[in-house]
XYZ file of C-alpha atoms in Angstrom:
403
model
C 79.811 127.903 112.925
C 76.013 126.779 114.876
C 77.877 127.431 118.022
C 80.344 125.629 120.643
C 79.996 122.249 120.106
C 80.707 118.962 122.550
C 82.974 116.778 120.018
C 84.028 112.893 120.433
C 87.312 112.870 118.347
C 88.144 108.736 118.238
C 91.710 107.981 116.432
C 92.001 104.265 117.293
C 96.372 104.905 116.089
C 97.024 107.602 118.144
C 99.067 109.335 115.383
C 99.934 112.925 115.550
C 97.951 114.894 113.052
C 94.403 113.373 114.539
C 95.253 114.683 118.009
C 96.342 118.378 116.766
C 92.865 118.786 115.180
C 91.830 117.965 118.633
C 93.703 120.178 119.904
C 92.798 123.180 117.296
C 89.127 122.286 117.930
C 89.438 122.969 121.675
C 91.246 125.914 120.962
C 88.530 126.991 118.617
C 85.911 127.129 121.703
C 84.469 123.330 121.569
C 84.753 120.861 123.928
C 86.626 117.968 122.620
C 87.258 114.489 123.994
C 89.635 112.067 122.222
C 89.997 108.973 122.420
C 93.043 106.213 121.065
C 94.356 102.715 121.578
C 97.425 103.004 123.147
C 98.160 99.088 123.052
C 97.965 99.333 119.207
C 101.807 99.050 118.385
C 102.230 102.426 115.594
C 104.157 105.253 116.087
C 102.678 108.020 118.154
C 101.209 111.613 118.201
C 101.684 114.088 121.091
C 98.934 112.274 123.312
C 99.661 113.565 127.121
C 97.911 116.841 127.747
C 100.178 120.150 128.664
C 99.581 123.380 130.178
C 99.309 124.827 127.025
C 96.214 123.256 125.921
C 92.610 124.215 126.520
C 90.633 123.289 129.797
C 87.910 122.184 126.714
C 90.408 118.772 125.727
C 90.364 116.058 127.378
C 92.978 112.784 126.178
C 92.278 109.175 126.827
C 94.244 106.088 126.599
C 91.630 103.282 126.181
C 93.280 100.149 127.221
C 92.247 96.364 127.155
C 94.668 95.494 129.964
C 96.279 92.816 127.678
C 99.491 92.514 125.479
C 97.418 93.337 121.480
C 97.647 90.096 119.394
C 98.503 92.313 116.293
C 99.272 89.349 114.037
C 96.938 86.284 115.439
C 93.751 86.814 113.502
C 90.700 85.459 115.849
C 92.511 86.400 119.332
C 93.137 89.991 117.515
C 89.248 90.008 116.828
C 88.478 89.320 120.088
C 90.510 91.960 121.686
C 89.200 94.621 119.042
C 85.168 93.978 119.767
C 86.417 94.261 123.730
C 87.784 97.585 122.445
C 84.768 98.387 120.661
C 82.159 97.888 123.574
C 84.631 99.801 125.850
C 84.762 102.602 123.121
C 80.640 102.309 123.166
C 80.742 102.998 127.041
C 82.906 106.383 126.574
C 80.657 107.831 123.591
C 77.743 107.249 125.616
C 78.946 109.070 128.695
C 80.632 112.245 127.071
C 77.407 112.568 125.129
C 78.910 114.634 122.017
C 77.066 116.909 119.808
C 79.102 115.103 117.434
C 81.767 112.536 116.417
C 84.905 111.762 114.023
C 86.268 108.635 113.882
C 89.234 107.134 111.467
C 92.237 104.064 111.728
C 89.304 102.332 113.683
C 89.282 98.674 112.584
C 86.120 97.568 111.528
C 84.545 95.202 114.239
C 84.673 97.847 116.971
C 83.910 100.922 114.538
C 80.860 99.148 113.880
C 79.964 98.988 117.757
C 81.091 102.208 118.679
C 79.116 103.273 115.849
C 75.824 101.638 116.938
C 76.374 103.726 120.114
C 76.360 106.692 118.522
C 73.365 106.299 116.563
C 71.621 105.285 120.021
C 72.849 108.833 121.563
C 71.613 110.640 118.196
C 75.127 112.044 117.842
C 75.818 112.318 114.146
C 79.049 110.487 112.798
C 81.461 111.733 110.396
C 83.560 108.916 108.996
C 87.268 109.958 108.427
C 88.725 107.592 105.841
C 91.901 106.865 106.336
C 92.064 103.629 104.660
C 89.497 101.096 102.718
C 90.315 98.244 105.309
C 87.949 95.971 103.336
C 90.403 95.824 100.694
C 93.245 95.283 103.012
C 91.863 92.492 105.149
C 90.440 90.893 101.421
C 93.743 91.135 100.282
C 95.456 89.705 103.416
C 93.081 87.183 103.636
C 92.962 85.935 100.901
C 96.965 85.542 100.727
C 96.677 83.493 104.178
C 93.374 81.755 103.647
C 92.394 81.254 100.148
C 88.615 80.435 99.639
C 87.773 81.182 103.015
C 89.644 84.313 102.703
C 87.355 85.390 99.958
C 84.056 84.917 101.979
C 85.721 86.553 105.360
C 86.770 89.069 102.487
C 82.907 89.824 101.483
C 81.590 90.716 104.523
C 83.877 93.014 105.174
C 83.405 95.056 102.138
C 79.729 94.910 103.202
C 80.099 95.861 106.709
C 82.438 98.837 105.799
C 80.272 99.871 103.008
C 77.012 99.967 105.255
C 79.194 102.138 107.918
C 79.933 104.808 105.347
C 77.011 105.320 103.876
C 74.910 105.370 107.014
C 77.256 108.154 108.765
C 76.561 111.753 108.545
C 79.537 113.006 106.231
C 82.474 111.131 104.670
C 86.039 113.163 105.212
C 88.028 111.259 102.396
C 92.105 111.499 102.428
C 92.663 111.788 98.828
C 90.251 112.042 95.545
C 91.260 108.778 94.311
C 88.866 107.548 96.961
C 85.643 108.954 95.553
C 85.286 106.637 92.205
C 84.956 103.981 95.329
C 82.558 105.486 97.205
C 80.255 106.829 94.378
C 80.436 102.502 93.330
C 79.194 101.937 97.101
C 76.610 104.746 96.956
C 77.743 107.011 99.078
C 75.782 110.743 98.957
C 78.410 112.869 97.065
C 76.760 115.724 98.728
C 78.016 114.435 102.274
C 81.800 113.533 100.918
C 84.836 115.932 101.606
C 88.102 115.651 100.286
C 90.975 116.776 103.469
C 94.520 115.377 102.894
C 95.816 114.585 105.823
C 99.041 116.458 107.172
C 101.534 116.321 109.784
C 101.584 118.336 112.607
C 104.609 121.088 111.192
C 104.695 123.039 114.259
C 105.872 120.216 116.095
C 108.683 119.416 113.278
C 111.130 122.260 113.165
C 113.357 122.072 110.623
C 116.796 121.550 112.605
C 120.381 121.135 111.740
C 121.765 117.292 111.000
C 124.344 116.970 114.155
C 121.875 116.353 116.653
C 121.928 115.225 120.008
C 120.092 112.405 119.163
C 122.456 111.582 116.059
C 125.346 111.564 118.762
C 124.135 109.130 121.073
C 123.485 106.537 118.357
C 126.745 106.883 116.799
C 125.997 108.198 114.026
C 127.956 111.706 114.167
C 129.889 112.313 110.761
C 128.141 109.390 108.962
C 125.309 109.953 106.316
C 122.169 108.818 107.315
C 119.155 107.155 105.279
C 116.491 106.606 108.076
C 113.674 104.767 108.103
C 110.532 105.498 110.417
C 107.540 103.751 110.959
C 105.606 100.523 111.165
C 107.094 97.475 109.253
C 103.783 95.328 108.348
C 101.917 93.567 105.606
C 101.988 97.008 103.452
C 105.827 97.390 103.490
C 108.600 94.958 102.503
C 111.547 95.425 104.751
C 113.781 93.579 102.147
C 114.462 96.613 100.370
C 116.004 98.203 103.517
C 118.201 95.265 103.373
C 119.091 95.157 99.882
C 120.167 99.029 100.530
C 122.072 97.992 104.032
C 124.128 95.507 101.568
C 124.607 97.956 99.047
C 126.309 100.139 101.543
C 128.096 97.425 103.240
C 131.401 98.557 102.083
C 131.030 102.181 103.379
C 131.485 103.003 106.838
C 130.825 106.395 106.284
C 127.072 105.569 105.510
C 124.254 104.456 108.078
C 120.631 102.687 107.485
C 119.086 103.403 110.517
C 115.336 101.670 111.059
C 113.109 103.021 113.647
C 110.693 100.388 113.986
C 108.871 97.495 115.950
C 107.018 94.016 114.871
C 107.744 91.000 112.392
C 109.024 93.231 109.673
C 111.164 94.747 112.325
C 111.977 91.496 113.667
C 112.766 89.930 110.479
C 114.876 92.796 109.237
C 117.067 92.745 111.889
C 117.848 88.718 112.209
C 118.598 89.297 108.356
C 120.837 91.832 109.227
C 122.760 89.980 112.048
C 123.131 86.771 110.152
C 124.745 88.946 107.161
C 126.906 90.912 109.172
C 125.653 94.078 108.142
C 127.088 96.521 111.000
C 126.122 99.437 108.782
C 122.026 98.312 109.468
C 121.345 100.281 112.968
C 117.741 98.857 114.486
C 115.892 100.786 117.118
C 112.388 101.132 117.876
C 109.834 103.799 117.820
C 111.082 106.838 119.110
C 109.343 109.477 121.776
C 107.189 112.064 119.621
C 109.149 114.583 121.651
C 112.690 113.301 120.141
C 110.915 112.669 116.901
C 112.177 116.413 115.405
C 116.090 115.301 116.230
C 114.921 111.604 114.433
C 114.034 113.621 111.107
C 116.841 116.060 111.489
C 119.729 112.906 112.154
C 118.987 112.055 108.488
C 120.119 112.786 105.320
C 117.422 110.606 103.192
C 113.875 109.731 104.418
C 112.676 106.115 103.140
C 109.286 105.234 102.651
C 108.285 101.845 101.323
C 104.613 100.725 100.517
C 103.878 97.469 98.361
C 102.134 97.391 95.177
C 98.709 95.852 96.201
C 98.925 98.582 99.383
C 98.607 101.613 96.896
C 95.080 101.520 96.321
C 94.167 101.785 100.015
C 96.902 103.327 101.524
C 98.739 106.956 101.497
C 101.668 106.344 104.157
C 101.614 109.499 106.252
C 104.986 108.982 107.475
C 105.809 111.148 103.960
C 104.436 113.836 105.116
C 106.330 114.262 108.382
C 108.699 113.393 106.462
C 107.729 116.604 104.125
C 108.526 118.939 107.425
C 112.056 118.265 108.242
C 113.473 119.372 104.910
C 114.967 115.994 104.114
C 115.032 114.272 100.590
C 113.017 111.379 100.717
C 113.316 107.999 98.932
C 110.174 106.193 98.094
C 109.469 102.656 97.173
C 106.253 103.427 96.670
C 103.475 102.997 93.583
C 103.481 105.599 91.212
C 100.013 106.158 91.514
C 99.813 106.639 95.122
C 99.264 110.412 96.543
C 102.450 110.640 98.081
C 104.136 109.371 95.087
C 102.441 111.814 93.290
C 103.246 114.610 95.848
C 106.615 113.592 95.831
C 107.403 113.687 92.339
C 105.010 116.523 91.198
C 107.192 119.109 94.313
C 110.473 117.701 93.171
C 110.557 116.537 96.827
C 112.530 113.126 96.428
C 112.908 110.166 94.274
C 110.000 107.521 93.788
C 110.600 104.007 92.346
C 108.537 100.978 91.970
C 108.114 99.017 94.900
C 109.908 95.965 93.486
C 112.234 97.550 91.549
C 114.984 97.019 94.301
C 117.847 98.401 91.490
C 116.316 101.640 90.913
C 115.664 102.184 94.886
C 119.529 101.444 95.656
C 120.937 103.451 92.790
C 118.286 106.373 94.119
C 119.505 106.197 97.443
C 123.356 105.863 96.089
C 123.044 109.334 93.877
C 120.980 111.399 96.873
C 123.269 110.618 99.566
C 126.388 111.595 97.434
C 125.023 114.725 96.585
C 124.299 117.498 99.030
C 123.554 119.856 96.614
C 120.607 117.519 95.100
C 119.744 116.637 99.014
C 119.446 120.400 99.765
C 117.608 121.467 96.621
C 114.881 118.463 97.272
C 114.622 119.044 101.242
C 113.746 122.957 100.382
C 110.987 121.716 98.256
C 109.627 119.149 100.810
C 109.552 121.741 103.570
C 107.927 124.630 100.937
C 104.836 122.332 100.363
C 104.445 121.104 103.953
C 104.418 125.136 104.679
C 101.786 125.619 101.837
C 99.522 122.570 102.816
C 99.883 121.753 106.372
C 98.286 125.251 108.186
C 96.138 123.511 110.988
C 93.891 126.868 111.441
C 92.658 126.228 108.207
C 92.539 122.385 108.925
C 90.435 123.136 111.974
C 87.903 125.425 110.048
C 87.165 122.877 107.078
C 86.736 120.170 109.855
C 84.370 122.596 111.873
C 82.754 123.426 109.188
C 81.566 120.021 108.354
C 80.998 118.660 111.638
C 78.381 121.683 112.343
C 76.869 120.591 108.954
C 76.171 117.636 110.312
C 75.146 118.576 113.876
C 71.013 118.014 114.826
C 69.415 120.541 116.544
């Protein structure tokens, strides 16, 4: 290490693993600020300061004052360059050595980016995602034609971004065919799966508090956590909700918010499936009993989604020594993680038989359930050490520091 460094970390999600490297930087000596979007509807990371962290970390909500027009397309891009120009302003005045960025959609990256080149603080981009493939794909579902064009210059705008920032921290190797096609200096890419935060996710015991006050005590339990958007198809909770109808010793509880959420539960209603419990994100403090409360942990990612998405909700998932049912494509990391631990059962996303008769055989077997939670919890032990985390990331963010 060059030294203590001044470090601007900026996860536009505010998810949990982003702010523990913060935190592990701090503790490591440097003075970190980081910044999130606290409007942006996702499920959240531990984000209010305590008394055990570092007098070097400083946390800040960066709001636009304004309810977040998640699924209106030109008021949403409005509201994200405000957030970009207001994300400008805070670089500027912490001045940092350095910066990370990563979930930052791609009209305010590119501003906030701009002011970092203007400070001369070097950037490393933290890719989470390939957003121009999302928004191509999205668009061009919605707005064919125009889609396509809308499509293009985001591919070129994200493109530009990554190869002009200091170092590239990818998520997963099946990234870097990409970015060697967009030119990107293989000498400034890193490969860091990302990880969830295990000290925060005890492993508990499945008659929790939490469990009680939903009504769930003596049932099993196939929960569902997360966001419910264009990457997940909420029909398959449904299709397992109506499987189950028949039991009443057998819960589908969804944690979630938005359309998908919305959608799912008037589906549910108007079928009179009692056995589909909707609730919405939880507090990151409860989130431990959440995991615990469950006997199977569902993921669900669509087909098109697998290319430019690894659904970190797995590996939380991963820490509370649960099984975990995936809907997920079979190339995808966390399909591969899954399946290559012996951590749970992974089906194609539309293969809505195999999904049901996967989530039929793990929740009548607690033997299988037990066997496949162990091995979740024994890789999130072997992978998710944030020390060593904090040292790879420090490592490469003095490699990139001027001066």
């Amino acid at each position: 290490m060059n030294g203590a460094m001044r470090i601007f970390v900026h996860d536009y999600g505010g998810h949990p693993f982003p702010v523990q490297l913060s935190r592990e930087l701090a503790h490591r000596g440097h003075t970190v600020h980081h910044l999130y979007a606290p409007f942006f509807q996702s499920p959240k990371g531990g984000l209010t300061k305590t008394a055990a962290d570092p007098d070097g970390l400083s946390i800040e909500a960066l709001d636009i004052g304004e309810p977040f027009q998640k699924y209106r397309f030109v008021p949403r891009l409005r509201q994200e360059i405000r957030y970009g120009h207001l994300a400008a302003e805070r670089v500027r005045a912490f001045r940092p050595d350095v910066a990370i960025g990563c979930t930052i959609p791609l009209d305010p990256q590119n501003i906030y980016l701009r002011a970092c080149k203007e400070i001369g603080a070097p950037h490393t981009y933290w890719l989470q995602d390939f957003y121009s493939t999302a928004i191509s794909w999205i668009l061009r579902r919605k707005f064919p034609g125009l889609g396509h064009l809308v499509g293009w210059r985001y591919t070129a705008l994200e493109r530009r971004m990554i190869r002009d920032s200091a170092a590239v921290v990818a998520i997963t190797e099946d990234f870097l065919p990409h970015l060697r096609e967009w030119g990107v200096d293989p000498a400034r890419t890193h490969v860091i799966e990302n990880w969830a935060p295990i000290e925060d996710l005890p492993v508990l015991d499945r008659e929790t508090a939490w469990r009680a006050e939903h009504g769930l005590s003596g049932k099993r339990v196939a929960l569902y956590s997360g966001t419910l958007g264009m990457k997940h198809n909420p029909a398959l909770l449904l299709a397992l909700a109506e499987r189950c109808a028949d039991r009443p010793d057998i819960a589908i509880v969804v944690n979630s918010e938005g359309p998908g959420e919305e959608w799912l539960r008037r589906e549910g209603a108007a079928r009179g499936l009692g056995n589909l419990v909707m609730l919405p994100f939880q507090p990151y403090e409860r989130f431990p009993e959440v995991l615990a409360s469950a006997d199977v942990l569902v993921a669900i990612l669509e087909p098109d989604a697998g290319v430019f998405s690894v659904p970190s909700k797995v590996l939380s998932y991963l820490c509370a020594a649960r099984p975990v049912l995936a809907a997920i494509p079979p190339e995808n990391l966390a399909a591969r993680i899954l399946t290559g631990k012996d951590a749970g059962r992974v089906t194609p996303p539309h293969d809505v038989e195999a999904f049901v008769a996967n989530a039929e055989t793990l929740l009548a077997d607690a033997g299988l359930r037990e066997t496949l939670g162990r091995n979740a919890r024994d890789y999130a032990e072997s992978r998710f050490r944030i020390k060593d985390i904090g040292e790879r990331f420090e490592t490469i963010l003095s490699a990139t520091r001027r001066g």
